């Protein structure tokens, strides 16, 4: 990644959201200063970067508990933006409250749907709580802070709660999986050229297989055949209504590697379409 003193970075949600935390951590590693653009929707992040209003977009693509985020697959299919990097952060969900609130007082908990899914086992212990869904974890925390009622709580991170003056009732991670992480991809309008082929690099691409499950089997066979030259790969079948057969594949190989090019050649014979998402 080319070092720059100032970067304009777009992310989902207000300050305190997991996307904001990821954007802040990523920017601190690569830039002296960052100008932040908070977005309400995923496609707003894409639009800001596509229009060069922001140089980078930070988007969650996968959670270790709940899996791939389907909406991102559709947006990647229809954008000219490229993946230039990624960052993985731990997701430590907590019950956040205003001062002097006891867990036995809670009646309503505000949350984004994903933390509810990821903390389902914990929430079963408090089945009497009413769950109110919000656009993001940050919106949930902001709502609790503004309402300032002792019977209300939010699911969110300790870091995010600090932005809104909230305290964590339970300091341990409430997620079903103890090691709960979210992987974020970094989007850019112009690719960062990866020159050194000797360093293991990740190439990410997606293929469409037009509803034919046997095509997926053929694709996986091709990847398995070249597995000695691709030390890591991951295939995901996205399952949402409009695009039921898009597969995102990651390989630890340079995009210009001869074997990578052979894989692309083979997959183009099988798939309806193939799109390169990035190499970093």
XYZ file of N, CA and C in Angstrom:
840
model
N 0.842 -1.176 0.000
C 0.000 0.000 0.000
C 0.887 1.239 0.000
N 0.616 2.194 -0.900
C 1.389 3.422 -0.978
C 1.022 4.320 0.198
N 2.011 4.804 0.896
C 1.768 5.617 2.077
C 1.373 7.027 1.655
N 0.340 7.573 2.247
C -0.097 8.935 1.989
C -0.312 9.625 3.324
N -0.107 10.942 3.343
C -0.253 11.665 4.596
C -1.711 11.867 4.970
N -2.586 12.071 3.976
C -4.004 12.287 4.240
C -4.820 11.391 3.314
N -5.856 10.772 3.845
C -6.740 9.933 3.032
C -8.192 10.233 3.378
N -9.045 10.177 2.359
C -10.486 10.336 2.533
C -11.101 8.937 2.523
N -11.744 8.556 3.616
C -12.221 7.185 3.778
C -13.718 7.178 4.088
N -14.470 6.381 3.335
C -15.912 6.225 3.546
C -16.192 4.888 4.217
N -17.184 4.870 5.100
C -17.539 3.643 5.821
C -19.022 3.686 6.164
N -19.544 2.545 6.591
C -20.962 2.438 6.920
C -21.220 2.831 8.372
N -22.267 3.633 8.561
C -22.708 3.940 9.911
C -22.010 5.143 10.515
N -22.543 5.659 11.625
C -21.911 6.780 12.319
C -20.700 6.330 13.118
N -20.079 7.260 13.790
C -18.924 6.920 14.627
C -19.332 5.928 15.705
N -18.462 4.972 15.929
C -18.744 3.943 16.917
C -19.191 2.633 16.310
N -19.561 2.654 15.028
C -19.944 1.412 14.355
C -18.703 0.556 14.149
N -18.897 -0.741 13.934
C -17.753 -1.616 13.684
C -17.021 -1.197 12.404
N -17.767 -0.720 11.412
C -17.138 -0.245 10.179
C -16.262 0.974 10.461
N -16.731 1.848 11.348
C -15.924 3.017 11.717
C -14.663 2.587 12.454
N -14.793 1.616 13.335
C -13.623 1.104 14.061
C -12.620 0.497 13.081
N -13.116 -0.273 12.108
C -12.233 -0.882 11.099
C -11.559 0.199 10.256
N -12.329 1.220 9.844
C -11.772 2.300 9.028
C -10.700 3.059 9.802
N -10.953 3.301 11.080
C -9.992 4.018 11.914
C -8.706 3.219 12.082
N -8.848 1.924 12.339
C -7.663 1.082 12.510
C -6.864 0.982 11.219
N -7.574 0.815 10.105
C -6.869 0.709 8.820
C -6.129 2.008 8.495
N -6.821 3.137 8.673
C -6.224 4.429 8.342
C -5.009 4.717 9.221
N -5.071 4.328 10.500
C -3.961 4.607 11.411
C -2.694 3.852 11.009
N -2.859 2.748 10.297
C -1.708 1.946 9.873
C -1.057 2.494 8.602
N -1.797 3.294 7.837
C -1.303 3.673 6.519
C -1.215 5.176 6.270
N -1.883 5.987 7.084
C -1.947 7.410 6.798
C -1.693 8.239 8.048
N -1.218 9.459 7.830
C -1.026 10.390 8.945
C -2.368 10.922 9.442
N -3.228 11.280 8.503
C -4.519 11.850 8.837
C -5.602 11.216 7.965
N -6.832 11.233 8.461
C -7.934 10.685 7.689
C -9.123 11.634 7.773
N -9.772 11.851 6.654
C -11.027 12.595 6.597
C -12.130 11.567 6.410
N -13.052 11.510 7.364
C -14.039 10.438 7.417
C -15.346 10.842 6.734
N -15.937 9.853 6.049
C -17.252 10.024 5.438
C -18.160 8.917 5.965
N -19.094 9.291 6.814
C -20.039 8.335 7.374
C -21.215 8.161 6.420
N -21.542 6.900 6.088
C -22.599 6.612 5.112
C -23.722 5.797 5.770
N -24.950 6.011 5.276
C -26.091 5.302 5.829
C -26.297 3.928 5.211
N -25.812 3.748 3.981
C -26.037 2.482 3.276
C -24.739 2.019 2.621
N -24.666 0.719 2.349
C -23.489 0.170 1.682
C -23.268 0.825 0.324
N -24.350 0.996 -0.442
C -24.165 1.540 -1.787
C -23.721 2.999 -1.756
N -23.978 3.709 -0.636
C -23.475 5.077 -0.502
C -21.949 5.082 -0.430
N -21.389 4.077 0.246
C -19.927 3.968 0.323
C -19.357 3.764 -1.077
N -19.956 2.855 -1.832
C -19.505 2.596 -3.205
C -19.598 3.862 -4.055
N -20.701 4.584 -3.928
C -20.921 5.783 -4.746
C -19.878 6.861 -4.451
N -19.565 7.079 -3.183
C -18.583 8.104 -2.828
C -17.215 7.795 -3.423
N -16.836 6.517 -3.412
C -15.532 6.143 -3.958
C -15.567 6.188 -5.489
N -16.661 5.738 -6.080
C -16.784 5.772 -7.537
C -16.726 7.199 -8.076
N -17.245 8.156 -7.296
C -17.257 9.561 -7.702
C -16.001 10.305 -7.262
N -15.037 9.582 -6.688
C -13.775 10.156 -6.217
C -13.945 11.178 -5.099
N -15.087 11.165 -4.427
C -15.251 12.023 -3.262
C -14.475 11.449 -2.082
N -14.393 10.123 -2.048
C -13.547 9.435 -1.073
C -12.564 8.565 -1.845
N -11.348 8.474 -1.344
C -10.331 7.653 -2.016
C -10.492 6.177 -1.696
N -10.967 5.882 -0.480
C -11.089 4.500 -0.035
C -12.466 4.269 0.577
N -12.968 3.058 0.404
C -14.184 2.626 1.063
C -13.902 1.396 1.894
N -14.417 1.372 3.112
C -14.221 0.233 4.020
C -15.570 -0.451 4.200
N -15.650 -1.715 3.758
C -16.924 -2.433 3.703
C -16.775 -3.809 4.356
N -17.694 -4.194 5.247
C -17.633 -5.563 5.794
C -18.077 -6.559 4.726
N -17.341 -7.653 4.609
C -17.714 -8.654 3.608
C -18.070 -9.991 4.250
N -17.502 -10.279 5.435
C -17.714 -11.605 6.014
C -17.522 -11.587 7.519
N -18.427 -12.259 8.214
C -18.295 -12.456 9.650
C -18.031 -13.926 9.924
N -17.160 -14.203 10.879
C -16.786 -15.587 11.158
C -17.953 -16.410 11.692
N -18.972 -15.760 12.247
C -20.137 -16.482 12.772
C -21.275 -16.563 11.766
N -21.611 -15.432 11.143
C -22.792 -15.384 10.273
C -22.469 -15.497 8.791
N -21.171 -15.518 8.444
C -20.783 -15.770 7.060
C -20.746 -14.535 6.173
N -20.812 -14.785 4.874
C -20.691 -13.740 3.872
C -21.904 -12.821 3.901
N -21.681 -11.540 3.684
C -22.766 -10.566 3.623
C -23.236 -10.484 2.173
N -24.425 -11.020 1.906
C -24.896 -11.189 0.534
C -24.983 -9.877 -0.237
N -25.426 -8.814 0.424
C -25.597 -7.536 -0.262
C -24.295 -7.039 -0.875
N -23.190 -7.326 -0.232
C -21.893 -6.884 -0.734
C -21.553 -7.608 -2.027
N -21.933 -8.877 -2.128
C -21.690 -9.618 -3.365
C -22.352 -8.962 -4.552
N -23.583 -8.527 -4.385
C -24.308 -7.868 -5.471
C -23.656 -6.538 -5.841
N -23.233 -5.776 -4.841
C -22.597 -4.491 -5.112
C -21.260 -4.671 -5.817
N -20.498 -5.688 -5.427
C -19.218 -5.948 -6.085
C -19.414 -6.355 -7.546
N -20.511 -7.041 -7.804
C -20.787 -7.472 -9.171
C -21.030 -6.284 -10.090
N -21.570 -5.204 -9.535
C -22.016 -4.086 -10.365
C -21.184 -2.821 -10.196
N -19.971 -2.943 -9.696
C -19.123 -1.775 -9.512
C -17.841 -1.901 -10.309
N -17.221 -0.761 -10.590
C -15.905 -0.778 -11.235
C -14.782 -0.668 -10.201
N -15.161 -0.519 -8.941
C -14.162 -0.406 -7.884
C -13.401 -1.719 -7.721
N -12.186 -1.598 -7.210
C -11.332 -2.767 -7.020
C -10.967 -2.942 -5.556
N -10.776 -4.171 -5.154
C -10.295 -4.479 -3.811
C -8.785 -4.288 -3.790
N -8.292 -3.498 -2.833
C -6.857 -3.239 -2.758
C -6.242 -3.689 -1.434
N -7.082 -4.075 -0.481
C -6.557 -4.530 0.806
C -7.724 -5.050 1.649
N -7.419 -5.525 2.853
C -8.454 -5.973 3.773
C -7.952 -5.825 5.197
N -8.878 -5.844 6.140
C -8.535 -5.794 7.551
C -9.573 -6.604 8.321
N -9.121 -7.378 9.279
C -10.019 -8.178 10.114
C -9.950 -7.657 11.536
N -11.112 -7.422 12.135
C -11.137 -6.922 13.507
C -11.984 -7.851 14.369
N -11.653 -7.971 15.650
C -12.487 -8.770 16.552
C -13.814 -8.066 16.810
N -14.879 -8.843 16.890
C -16.206 -8.298 17.175
C -16.609 -8.785 18.557
N -16.528 -7.900 19.522
C -16.845 -8.233 20.900
C -18.143 -7.543 21.300
N -19.242 -8.265 21.179
C -20.546 -7.682 21.497
C -20.742 -7.610 23.008
N -21.285 -6.486 23.471
C -21.568 -6.282 24.878
C -22.976 -5.694 25.039
N -23.513 -5.810 26.242
C -24.761 -5.135 26.585
C -24.387 -3.763 27.126
N -24.783 -2.730 26.389
C -24.400 -1.360 26.727
C -25.589 -0.597 27.289
N -25.353 0.122 28.364
C -26.437 0.826 29.061
C -25.941 2.188 29.535
N -26.892 3.017 29.951
C -26.546 4.260 30.626
C -26.181 3.961 32.081
N -25.702 4.943 32.774
C -25.277 4.759 34.170
C -26.410 4.245 35.042
N -26.051 3.453 36.035
C -26.961 2.989 37.084
C -28.050 2.045 36.570
N -27.801 1.375 35.453
C -28.759 0.392 34.948
C -28.295 -1.003 35.321
N -29.200 -1.779 35.901
C -28.917 -3.167 36.250
C -29.492 -4.077 35.177
N -28.851 -5.231 34.952
C -29.301 -6.129 33.889
C -30.735 -6.610 34.113
N -31.155 -6.677 35.375
C -32.522 -7.109 35.677
C -33.565 -6.047 35.352
N -33.128 -4.817 35.125
C -34.049 -3.741 34.773
C -34.362 -3.702 33.282
N -33.520 -4.346 32.488
C -33.645 -4.233 31.029
C -34.918 -4.918 30.534
N -35.642 -4.216 29.694
C -36.850 -4.742 29.058
C -36.749 -4.734 27.534
N -35.995 -3.768 27.001
C -35.883 -3.603 25.551
C -34.405 -3.467 25.192
N -33.997 -4.181 24.159
C -32.614 -4.081 23.688
C -32.611 -3.721 22.211
N -31.808 -2.718 21.870
C -31.704 -2.224 20.504
C -30.461 -2.827 19.848
N -30.600 -3.199 18.569
C -29.460 -3.839 17.905
C -29.665 -3.898 16.400
N -28.561 -4.001 15.697
C -28.586 -4.385 14.283
C -28.894 -5.882 14.229
N -29.543 -6.378 13.161
C -29.884 -7.806 13.104
C -28.696 -8.754 13.234
N -27.536 -8.370 12.714
C -26.397 -9.300 12.763
C -25.910 -9.591 14.183
N -25.728 -8.592 15.054
C -25.347 -8.929 16.431
C -26.379 -9.809 17.130
N -27.663 -9.614 16.815
C -28.696 -10.470 17.409
C -28.486 -11.912 16.968
N -28.203 -12.098 15.692
C -27.941 -13.439 15.171
C -26.685 -14.032 15.804
N -25.655 -13.218 15.941
C -24.381 -13.700 16.463
C -24.410 -13.948 17.972
N -25.363 -13.329 18.672
C -25.484 -13.502 20.130
C -26.758 -14.248 20.492
N -27.258 -15.065 19.608
C -28.563 -15.713 19.802
C -28.604 -16.584 21.054
N -27.515 -17.271 21.364
C -27.496 -18.149 22.549
C -27.616 -17.333 23.827
N -26.916 -16.227 23.904
C -27.002 -15.358 25.077
C -28.404 -14.776 25.206
N -28.979 -14.317 24.103
C -30.290 -13.666 24.143
C -31.401 -14.637 24.532
N -31.196 -15.923 24.278
C -32.197 -16.917 24.690
C -32.356 -16.950 26.214
N -31.308 -16.571 26.908
C -31.370 -16.530 28.374
C -32.213 -15.364 28.869
N -32.498 -14.416 27.966
C -33.310 -13.251 28.317
C -34.437 -13.110 27.287
N -35.176 -14.184 27.131
C -36.231 -14.230 26.117
C -37.334 -13.203 26.362
N -37.402 -12.667 27.573
C -38.428 -11.666 27.875
C -38.075 -10.289 27.313
N -36.814 -10.104 26.906
C -36.415 -8.818 26.337
C -37.054 -8.628 24.964
N -37.572 -7.453 24.729
C -38.058 -7.101 23.401
C -36.873 -6.589 22.589
N -36.737 -7.073 21.361
C -35.622 -6.660 20.503
C -36.128 -5.659 19.467
N -35.471 -4.524 19.397
C -35.794 -3.493 18.415
C -34.620 -3.391 17.444
N -34.870 -3.662 16.173
C -33.797 -3.653 15.185
C -33.507 -2.238 14.699
N -32.225 -1.966 14.484
C -31.763 -0.661 14.022
C -30.910 -0.824 12.763
N -30.620 0.292 12.101
C -29.829 0.273 10.874
C -28.398 -0.178 11.126
N -27.885 0.107 12.301
C -26.513 -0.257 12.635
C -26.369 -0.329 14.150
N -25.257 -0.904 14.591
C -24.971 -0.946 16.027
C -24.810 0.460 16.586
N -24.236 1.348 15.779
C -24.030 2.719 16.234
C -25.357 3.434 16.443
N -26.319 3.206 15.554
C -27.648 3.805 15.727
C -28.295 3.296 17.007
N -28.123 2.003 17.283
C -28.666 1.432 18.515
C -28.058 2.094 19.738
N -26.745 2.274 19.732
C -26.071 2.895 20.871
C -26.465 4.357 21.022
N -26.558 5.056 19.904
C -26.941 6.463 19.948
C -28.364 6.621 20.497
N -29.250 5.711 20.111
C -30.640 5.757 20.585
C -30.710 5.582 22.089
N -29.976 4.607 22.616
C -29.966 4.353 24.057
C -29.417 5.555 24.813
N -28.360 6.157 24.245
C -27.752 7.313 24.891
C -28.736 8.482 24.972
N -29.464 8.717 23.895
C -30.393 9.850 23.859
C -31.620 9.611 24.736
N -32.158 8.384 24.723
C -33.356 8.094 25.508
C -33.061 8.075 27.006
N -31.848 7.573 27.357
C -31.375 7.605 28.752
C -32.403 7.031 29.724
N -32.851 5.818 29.424
C -33.817 5.140 30.295
C -33.193 3.862 30.849
N -33.511 3.560 32.086
C -32.864 2.441 32.776
C -33.334 1.080 32.279
N -34.435 1.019 31.533
C -34.935 -0.275 31.041
C -34.478 -0.571 29.618
N -33.598 0.274 29.073
C -33.145 0.114 27.690
C -31.663 -0.236 27.632
N -31.305 -1.028 26.627
C -29.906 -1.396 26.414
C -29.656 -1.548 24.921
N -28.390 -1.673 24.560
C -28.006 -1.869 23.159
C -26.940 -2.947 23.084
N -26.909 -3.665 21.977
C -25.808 -4.575 21.676
C -24.779 -3.815 20.854
N -23.551 -3.806 21.305
C -22.512 -3.099 20.579
C -21.158 -3.363 21.201
N -20.164 -2.642 20.726
C -18.800 -2.827 21.216
C -18.495 -1.840 22.339
N -17.540 -2.209 23.180
C -17.115 -1.302 24.247
C -16.552 -0.024 23.644
N -15.756 -0.170 22.549
C -15.173 1.010 21.902
C -16.259 1.942 21.388
N -17.268 1.347 20.739
C -18.359 2.159 20.219
C -19.161 2.807 21.321
N -19.386 2.068 22.413
C -20.150 2.612 23.531
C -19.517 3.850 24.125
N -18.193 3.920 24.091
C -17.492 5.079 24.654
C -17.835 6.362 23.906
N -18.121 6.251 22.599
C -18.485 7.429 21.824
C -19.798 8.034 22.321
N -20.636 7.195 22.938
C -21.970 7.640 23.345
C -22.153 7.629 24.856
N -21.058 7.509 25.584
C -21.109 7.574 27.034
C -21.806 6.400 27.678
N -21.763 5.227 27.050
C -22.438 4.042 27.576
C -21.448 3.126 28.294
N -21.965 2.360 29.226
C -21.155 1.407 29.981
C -21.547 -0.024 29.614
N -20.584 -0.926 29.716
C -20.848 -2.335 29.448
C -21.194 -3.047 30.744
N -22.345 -3.727 30.752
C -22.742 -4.486 31.927
C -21.915 -5.755 32.076
N -21.612 -6.383 30.940
C -20.858 -7.633 30.931
C -19.620 -7.416 30.069
N -18.454 -7.666 30.615
C -17.216 -7.354 29.899
C -16.771 -8.463 28.957
N -17.358 -9.653 29.078
C -16.949 -10.733 28.188
C -17.766 -10.701 26.901
N -17.222 -11.345 25.859
C -17.868 -11.370 24.549
C -19.120 -12.248 24.593
N -20.241 -11.715 24.111
C -21.516 -12.426 24.188
C -21.814 -13.260 22.951
N -20.943 -13.220 21.961
C -21.206 -13.911 20.696
C -21.197 -15.427 20.887
N -21.949 -16.115 20.018
C -21.983 -17.586 20.054
C -20.588 -18.172 19.906
N -19.813 -17.575 19.032
C -18.431 -18.002 18.833
C -17.515 -17.075 19.613
N -16.653 -17.661 20.435
C -15.773 -16.845 21.274
C -14.852 -15.977 20.419
N -14.344 -16.561 19.345
C -13.483 -15.800 18.440
C -14.330 -15.290 17.272
N -15.060 -14.246 17.524
C -15.945 -13.657 16.519
C -15.228 -12.489 15.843
N -15.041 -12.575 14.543
C -14.344 -11.519 13.808
C -15.137 -11.133 12.564
N -14.908 -9.919 12.102
C -15.476 -9.469 10.831
C -14.341 -9.016 9.926
N -14.396 -9.473 8.702
C -13.378 -9.088 7.713
C -13.930 -7.962 6.850
N -13.145 -6.918 6.692
C -13.529 -5.757 5.903
C -12.628 -5.666 4.672
N -13.210 -5.325 3.547
C -12.427 -5.110 2.340
C -12.249 -3.608 2.121
N -11.133 -3.265 1.492
C -10.812 -1.872 1.208
C -10.978 -1.649 -0.293
N -11.854 -0.716 -0.650
C -12.176 -0.437 -2.047
C -11.486 0.836 -2.517
N -11.092 0.831 -3.795
C -10.462 2.009 -4.383
C -10.863 2.091 -5.849
N -10.889 3.321 -6.361
C -11.285 3.526 -7.754
C -10.190 3.113 -8.714
N -8.939 3.248 -8.292
C -7.809 2.858 -9.119
C -7.007 1.816 -8.367
N -6.599 0.797 -9.075
C -5.906 -0.307 -8.420
C -4.501 0.094 -7.989
N -4.052 -0.518 -6.910
C -2.671 -0.385 -6.470
C -1.903 -1.559 -7.070
N -0.968 -1.269 -7.947
C -0.284 -2.314 -8.700
C 0.598 -3.151 -7.787
N 0.428 -4.443 -7.848
C 1.259 -5.376 -7.090
C 2.322 -5.905 -8.043
N 3.559 -5.501 -7.808
C 4.626 -5.813 -8.759
C 5.373 -7.090 -8.397
N 5.706 -7.276 -7.143
C 6.562 -8.378 -6.711
C 5.775 -9.690 -6.694
N 6.038 -10.547 -7.656
C 5.320 -11.815 -7.767
C 5.826 -12.853 -6.768
N 7.012 -12.632 -6.197
C 7.567 -13.629 -5.275
C 6.855 -13.606 -3.925
N 6.188 -12.490 -3.611
C 5.452 -12.385 -2.354
C 4.041 -12.943 -2.571
N 3.587 -13.791 -1.633
C 2.248 -14.366 -1.754
C 1.208 -13.259 -1.697
N 0.402 -13.162 -2.746
C -0.628 -12.141 -2.841
C -1.974 -12.800 -3.034
N -2.999 -12.099 -2.643
C -4.348 -12.633 -2.785
C -5.014 -12.054 -4.026
N -5.545 -12.942 -4.857
C -6.341 -12.545 -6.008
C -7.789 -12.944 -5.740
N -8.693 -11.995 -5.907
C -10.104 -12.222 -5.620
C -10.905 -12.012 -6.898
N -11.803 -12.957 -7.186
C -12.643 -12.827 -8.371
C -13.989 -13.495 -8.118
N -14.942 -13.219 -8.971
C -16.256 -13.839 -8.833
C -16.699 -14.394 -10.180
N -17.434 -15.499 -10.114
C -17.963 -16.114 -11.324
C -19.468 -16.312 -11.163
N -20.172 -16.205 -12.275
C -21.599 -16.490 -12.302
C -21.802 -17.845 -12.960
N -22.675 -18.680 -12.354
C -22.871 -20.026 -12.910
C -24.322 -20.281 -13.321
N -25.119 -19.227 -13.385
C -26.466 -19.301 -13.977
C -27.330 -20.471 -13.502
N -27.357 -20.706 -12.234
C -28.307 -21.661 -11.669
C -28.022 -23.120 -11.895
N -26.852 -23.432 -12.397
C -26.537 -24.835 -12.666
C -25.546 -25.336 -11.619
N -26.021 -26.157 -10.706
C -25.179 -26.616 -9.601
C -23.992 -27.438 -10.079
N -24.160 -28.135 -11.217
C -23.041 -28.944 -11.724
C -21.879 -28.059 -12.168
N -22.188 -26.813 -12.542
C -21.134 -25.883 -12.935
C -20.249 -25.522 -11.744
N -20.866 -25.408 -10.592
C -20.090 -25.139 -9.382
C -19.127 -26.284 -9.117
N -19.587 -27.500 -9.318
C -18.740 -28.681 -9.128
C -17.557 -28.629 -10.100
N -17.794 -28.236 -11.340
C -16.713 -28.137 -12.330
C -15.710 -27.062 -11.936
N -16.219 -25.935 -11.428
C -15.333 -24.854 -11.001
C -14.434 -25.308 -9.865
N -15.012 -25.971 -8.889
C -14.230 -26.458 -7.752
C -13.207 -27.504 -8.184
N -13.546 -28.288 -9.205
C -12.598 -29.268 -9.740
C -11.381 -28.575 -10.351
N -11.616 -27.488 -11.089
C -10.512 -26.735 -11.684
C -9.607 -26.180 -10.592
N -10.216 -25.593 -9.553
C -9.439 -25.022 -8.462
C -8.649 -26.097 -7.723
N -9.262 -27.259 -7.558
C -8.577 -28.357 -6.879
C -7.394 -28.856 -7.705
N -7.558 -28.893 -9.019
C -6.500 -29.349 -9.901
C -5.261 -28.458 -9.778
N -5.467 -27.137 -9.618
C -4.359 -26.195 -9.519
C -3.988 -25.878 -8.072
N -4.450 -26.687 -7.153
C -4.305 -26.359 -5.734
C -2.855 -26.272 -5.283
N -1.945 -26.988 -5.953
C -0.534 -26.932 -5.557
C 0.044 -25.541 -5.790
N -0.595 -24.778 -6.651
C -0.098 -23.438 -6.962
C -0.979 -22.349 -6.348
N -2.040 -22.744 -5.707
C -2.897 -21.786 -5.009
C -3.049 -22.281 -3.571
N -2.251 -21.727 -2.688
C -2.155 -22.255 -1.334
C -3.393 -21.979 -0.485
N -4.232 -21.082 -0.932
C -5.440 -20.800 -0.161
C -6.546 -20.365 -1.112
N -7.691 -20.924 -0.933
C -8.839 -20.472 -1.723
C -10.088 -20.626 -0.893
N -11.069 -19.860 -1.225
C -12.349 -19.936 -0.518
C -13.452 -19.713 -1.534
N -14.436 -20.555 -1.504
C -15.582 -20.407 -2.411
C -16.838 -20.223 -1.581
N -17.673 -19.308 -1.985
C -18.932 -19.071 -1.297
C -20.041 -18.976 -2.339
N -21.128 -19.669 -2.116
C -22.293 -19.572 -2.992
C -23.258 -18.586 -2.354
N -23.428 -17.443 -2.987
C -24.320 -16.433 -2.450
C -25.763 -16.853 -2.695
N -26.608 -16.619 -1.711
C -27.986 -17.102 -1.826
C -28.976 -15.990 -1.522
N -29.098 -15.051 -2.433
C -30.152 -14.068 -2.305
C -30.976 -14.070 -3.581
N -32.124 -13.459 -3.537
C -33.171 -13.702 -4.526
C -32.745 -13.431 -5.962
N -32.101 -12.295 -6.197
C -31.818 -11.934 -7.585
C -30.576 -12.610 -8.133
N -29.625 -12.896 -7.255
C -28.368 -13.481 -7.706
C -28.086 -14.722 -6.869
N -28.628 -15.837 -7.293
C -28.519 -17.039 -6.488
C -27.266 -17.847 -6.788
N -26.528 -17.468 -7.819
C -25.432 -18.328 -8.256
C -24.176 -17.544 -8.600
N -23.790 -16.694 -7.697
C -22.531 -15.968 -7.821
C -21.566 -16.537 -6.787
N -20.386 -16.909 -7.234
C -19.373 -17.487 -6.344
C -18.186 -16.527 -6.256
N -17.806 -16.159 -5.035
C -16.608 -15.348 -4.822
C -15.475 -16.281 -4.427
N -14.359 -16.154 -5.109
C -13.221 -17.050 -4.898
C -11.983 -16.225 -4.575
N -11.221 -16.686 -3.593
C -9.981 -16.044 -3.190
C -8.834 -17.041 -3.325
N -7.743 -16.587 -3.912
C -6.566 -17.446 -4.056
C -5.331 -16.699 -3.586
N -4.461 -17.398 -2.883
C -3.188 -16.801 -2.513
C -2.230 -16.974 -3.684
N -2.395 -16.111 -4.676
C -1.569 -16.140 -5.876
C -1.646 -14.779 -6.547
N -0.549 -14.367 -7.176
C -0.534 -13.103 -7.896
C -1.417 -13.202 -9.125
N -2.077 -12.122 -9.461
C -2.995 -12.120 -10.595
C -2.280 -12.418 -11.909
N -0.986 -12.057 -11.999
C -0.229 -12.292 -13.236
C 0.534 -13.607 -13.235
N 0.365 -14.396 -12.173
C 0.983 -15.710 -12.124
C 0.453 -16.564 -13.275
N 1.313 -17.339 -13.888
C 0.917 -18.136 -15.052
C -0.204 -19.114 -14.717
N -0.159 -19.671 -13.505
C -1.198 -20.616 -13.113
C -2.530 -19.912 -12.856
N -2.454 -18.690 -12.321
C -3.673 -17.909 -12.128
C -4.338 -17.641 -13.475
N -3.542 -17.296 -14.466
C -4.086 -17.032 -15.789
C -4.671 -18.300 -16.418
N -4.050 -19.432 -16.148
C -4.591 -20.697 -16.649
C -5.933 -21.024 -15.992
N -6.023 -20.736 -14.693
C -7.291 -20.943 -13.985
C -8.375 -20.077 -14.592
N -8.069 -18.800 -14.841
C -9.052 -17.899 -15.445
C -9.502 -18.428 -16.810
N -8.554 -18.919 -17.587
C -8.878 -19.442 -18.914
C -9.821 -20.625 -18.817
N -9.554 -21.525 -17.854
C -10.406 -22.699 -17.676
C -11.793 -22.313 -17.173
N -11.848 -21.376 -16.228
C -13.134 -20.991 -15.649
C -14.012 -20.239 -16.636
N -13.399 -19.492 -17.541
C -14.181 -18.769 -18.543
C -14.912 -19.717 -19.483
N -14.404 -20.939 -19.622
C -15.079 -21.943 -20.449
C -16.298 -22.527 -19.739
N -16.291 -22.444 -18.408
C -17.351 -23.062 -17.615
C -18.404 -22.051 -17.182
N -17.933 -20.912 -16.685
C -18.834 -19.936 -16.066
C -19.509 -19.064 -17.119
N -20.639 -18.517 -16.713
C -21.336 -17.548 -17.574
C -20.541 -16.263 -17.666
N -19.934 -15.842 -16.546
C -19.097 -14.647 -16.536
C -18.052 -14.769 -15.440
N -16.969 -14.022 -15.597
C -15.903 -13.988 -14.620
C -15.465 -12.537 -14.461
N -15.368 -12.079 -13.220
C -14.981 -10.696 -12.950
C -13.874 -10.670 -11.925
N -12.778 -9.976 -12.258
C -11.666 -9.800 -11.332
C -12.030 -8.686 -10.343
N -11.939 -8.991 -9.057
C -12.286 -8.003 -8.039
C -11.058 -7.271 -7.496
N -9.900 -7.907 -7.568
C -8.706 -7.228 -7.089
C -7.573 -8.171 -6.779
N -6.392 -7.602 -6.598
C -5.194 -8.362 -6.205
C -4.409 -7.508 -5.235
N -4.081 -8.063 -4.085
C -3.353 -7.287 -3.089
C -2.536 -8.222 -2.204
